[in-house]
Amino acid sequence: MSALLEAEKLSRTFGGVVAVNDVSFSINEGEIFGLIGPNGAGKTTLFNLITGLTPASGGRFFFEGTFQNIRLFKGLSALENVKIARHVKTRCGLVCGILGIGGCKAEEKDVHQKGMEILKLVGLNDRAGVPAGSFSYGDQRRIEIARALALDPKVLLLDEPAAGMNISEKQRLTDFIRQIKERFGLTVLIIEHHVPLVMNLCDRVAVLDFGEMLAMGAPADVQNNPRVIEAYLGAS
């Protein structure tokens, strides 16, 4: 397997505080890669370095085709949220497509069809016209992922997708991520607090603690690593 994303000694300081310190890792094409760590470990900062939201103080990150998610437009329907993302891939763009200017009517029809196909894939096509803000938290995350899929990404970056979910919702999310990974041939990076979900889902897992890489490897190896156990016991 070839590396699709690579971090090389990534660092970020805020004043005198080192949030991420010389972190290096690579993610293989087609892999589900998990990043965990206690509160304050630097996970969110590292995620923001990867997506470009926060500039690095040092090091480099190489990637191809990543998608940076944004919050839902909760006053718009599920379908409208997905279509807005899909318009990024069109020749006419969002405004011309909606207004039907020039030869964009056919393209807008394709955007609508593709949006419905993706919503069907995530199990929400029967509520395509419902405002996104009225969906449950778990289903809102499905809309977010559907919108990401509308961009035909190679890499899907998920920042704590299971936050606020109950046990059954987390299990459905795990199954769902596996399904879309296979269906779309995705590489997935997931940052998550819920350790059992990551250990059950990911091919490899990396652990951050105080901004430094504590361990990385197969889930079973990481889970039994004495340094990882100590870090989580210390945080509990």
XYZ file of N, CA and C in Angstrom, residues 8-93:
258
model
N 5.372 15.057 8.389
C 6.816 14.996 8.638
C 7.183 16.055 9.679
N 7.389 15.602 10.933
C 7.798 16.467 12.039
C 6.908 17.701 12.174
N 5.591 17.484 12.138
C 4.650 18.594 12.299
C 4.708 19.132 13.723
N 4.752 20.460 13.839
C 4.783 21.102 15.151
C 3.908 22.343 15.129
N 3.374 22.681 16.306
C 2.621 23.922 16.447
C 2.753 24.423 17.878
N 3.173 25.683 17.998
C 3.262 26.318 19.308
C 2.327 27.509 19.358
N 1.770 27.755 20.532
C 0.945 28.928 20.783
C 1.606 29.690 21.929
N 2.345 30.742 21.581
C 3.130 31.409 22.597
C 4.220 30.468 23.086
N 4.227 30.219 24.378
C 5.210 29.286 24.931
C 4.694 27.877 25.077
N 3.449 27.624 24.605
C 2.828 26.309 24.759
C 3.036 25.486 23.490
N 3.597 24.290 23.647
C 3.787 23.385 22.514
C 2.575 22.468 22.428
N 1.727 22.688 21.428
C 0.508 21.888 21.278
C 0.762 20.603 20.507
N 1.628 20.664 19.487
C 2.022 19.495 18.693
C 3.529 19.572 18.517
N 4.208 18.457 18.785
C 5.672 18.476 18.824
C 6.269 17.369 17.952
N 6.772 17.745 16.772
C 7.503 16.824 15.896
C 6.756 15.513 15.639
N 5.506 15.622 15.219
C 4.682 14.435 14.958
C 4.851 13.995 13.509
N 5.186 12.738 13.328
C 5.341 12.163 11.988
C 4.504 10.890 11.871
N 3.829 10.728 10.745
C 3.084 9.503 10.466
C 2.695 9.506 8.998
N 2.284 8.368 8.503
C 1.767 8.271 7.141
C 0.503 7.425 7.151
N -0.391 7.727 6.224
C -1.648 6.989 6.098
C -1.690 6.388 4.708
N -1.887 5.088 4.652
C -1.875 4.376 3.377
C -3.186 4.526 2.630
N -3.099 4.457 1.337
C -4.296 4.522 0.506
C -5.227 3.360 0.850
N -6.510 3.668 1.065
C -7.509 2.662 1.397
C -7.565 2.284 2.859
N -6.789 2.957 3.698
C -6.711 2.623 5.120
C -7.686 3.459 5.936
N -8.174 2.879 7.033
C -8.891 3.647 8.053
C -7.914 3.840 9.209
N -7.520 5.068 9.424
C -6.475 5.408 10.385
C -7.089 6.218 11.513
N -6.888 5.770 12.746
C -7.477 6.440 13.890
C -6.449 7.207 14.699
N -6.872 8.352 15.230
C -6.020 9.162 16.091
C -6.759 9.403 17.401
N -6.177 8.939 18.509
C -6.801 9.082 19.813
C -5.809 9.733 20.775
N -6.313 10.050 21.966
C -5.474 10.628 23.002
C -6.334 11.251 24.079
N -5.797 11.403 25.278
C -6.543 12.033 26.364
C -6.904 13.475 26.028
N -7.784 14.082 26.810
C -8.109 15.494 26.631
C -6.835 16.328 26.727
N -6.696 17.283 25.818
C -5.524 18.134 25.823
C -4.303 17.529 25.176
N -4.484 16.395 24.482
C -3.339 15.704 23.882
C -2.822 16.380 22.620
N -3.640 17.243 22.011
C -3.239 17.915 20.779
C -3.915 17.385 19.535
N -4.951 16.547 19.710
C -5.617 15.924 18.562
C -6.257 16.965 17.644
N -7.017 17.883 18.222
C -7.714 18.874 17.409
C -6.731 19.798 16.715
N -5.664 20.182 17.422
C -4.645 21.015 16.786
C -4.016 20.292 15.602
N -3.707 19.021 15.772
C -3.127 18.245 14.677
C -4.101 18.150 13.514
N -5.364 17.926 13.810
C -6.391 17.872 12.765
C -6.429 19.190 11.996
N -6.358 20.306 12.721
C -6.397 21.614 12.074
C -5.143 21.880 11.244
N -4.018 21.313 11.650
C -2.805 21.422 10.833
C -2.973 20.657 9.521
N -3.586 19.489 9.613
C -3.785 18.650 8.431
C -4.733 19.317 7.439
N -5.821 19.906 7.947
C -6.813 20.523 7.061
C -6.401 21.911 6.602
N -5.371 22.489 7.228
C -4.934 23.825 6.837
C -5.603 24.943 7.598
N -6.477 24.619 8.561
C -7.122 25.657 9.354
C -6.116 26.392 10.241
N -5.067 25.685 10.660
C -4.016 26.259 11.497
C -2.677 26.044 10.807
N -1.891 27.109 10.611
C -0.578 26.934 9.994
C 0.394 26.257 10.948
N 1.267 25.427 10.412
C 2.250 24.724 11.229
C 3.392 25.662 11.607
N 3.914 25.471 12.815
C 5.111 26.201 13.226
C 6.366 25.540 12.658
N 6.264 24.273 12.348
C 7.385 23.548 11.780
C 6.916 22.252 11.162
N 7.734 21.687 10.301
C 7.386 20.431 9.652
C 6.560 20.625 8.401
N 6.201 19.504 7.767
C 5.451 19.555 6.517
C 4.383 18.466 6.494
N 3.338 18.702 5.696
C 2.287 17.708 5.518
C 1.986 17.578 4.038
N 2.020 16.351 3.542
C 1.760 16.077 2.138
C 0.444 15.306 2.027
N -0.417 15.778 1.161
C -1.696 15.087 1.002
C -2.222 15.295 -0.408
N -3.219 14.472 -0.756
C -3.858 14.570 -2.065
C -5.354 14.387 -1.899
N -6.090 15.402 -2.325
C -7.538 15.251 -2.410
C -8.274 15.198 -1.092
N -7.803 15.895 -0.065
C -8.527 15.873 1.208
C -9.739 16.761 1.137
N -10.704 16.492 1.996
C -11.920 17.288 2.066
C -12.066 17.850 3.465
N -12.257 19.156 3.543
C -12.462 19.802 4.832
C -13.945 20.073 5.001
N -14.537 19.450 5.993
C -15.967 19.610 6.204
C -16.266 20.935 6.885
N -17.495 21.429 6.713
C -17.957 22.626 7.400
C -19.303 22.304 8.034
N -19.769 23.194 8.900
C -21.046 22.957 9.567
C -22.198 22.992 8.567
N -23.260 22.268 8.906
C -24.432 22.229 8.046
C -25.128 23.580 7.999
N -25.793 23.831 6.864
C -26.737 24.946 6.778
C -28.069 24.409 7.299
N -28.333 24.647 8.580
C -29.447 23.948 9.227
C -30.814 24.419 8.753
N -30.879 25.603 8.161
C -32.154 26.070 7.630
C -32.469 25.523 6.253
N -31.472 24.923 5.613
C -31.672 24.311 4.304
C -31.953 22.825 4.458
N -32.551 22.250 3.438
C -32.893 20.832 3.492
C -31.645 19.963 3.386
N -31.820 18.686 3.709
C -30.717 17.736 3.570
C -30.209 17.719 2.136
N -31.131 17.693 1.180
C -30.738 17.664 -0.230
C -30.014 18.936 -0.632
N -30.496 20.074 -0.177
C -29.854 21.341 -0.533
C -28.427 21.399 0.002
N -28.205 20.865 1.200
C -26.855 20.828 1.755
C -25.918 20.014 0.874
N -26.395 18.876 0.401
C -25.573 18.020 -0.450
C -25.343 18.669 -1.814
N -26.372 19.295 -2.358
C -26.256 19.922 -3.681
C -25.274 21.090 -3.674
N -25.242 21.839 -2.572
C -24.291 22.951 -2.477
C -22.865 22.432 -2.628
N -22.576 21.317 -1.969
C -21.240 20.732 -2.098
C -21.001 20.226 -3.519
N -21.993 19.594 -4.104
C -21.820 19.021 -5.439
C -21.560 20.093 -6.490
N -22.102 21.295 -6.271
C -21.915 22.366 -7.249
C -20.448 22.770 -7.395
N -19.623 22.457 -6.388
C -18.194 22.736 -6.495
C -17.589 21.958 -7.659
N -18.175 20.809 -7.985
C -17.653 19.941 -9.048
C -18.213 20.290 -10.428
N -19.134 21.248 -10.505
C -19.796 21.526 -11.776
C -19.115 22.658 -12.536
N -19.429 22.738 -13.810
C -18.886 23.795 -14.664
C -19.583 25.125 -14.410
N -20.893 25.078 -14.179
C -21.672 26.306 -14.056
C -21.578 26.946 -12.665
N -21.394 26.126 -11.636
C -21.357 26.672 -10.291
C -22.734 26.773 -9.674
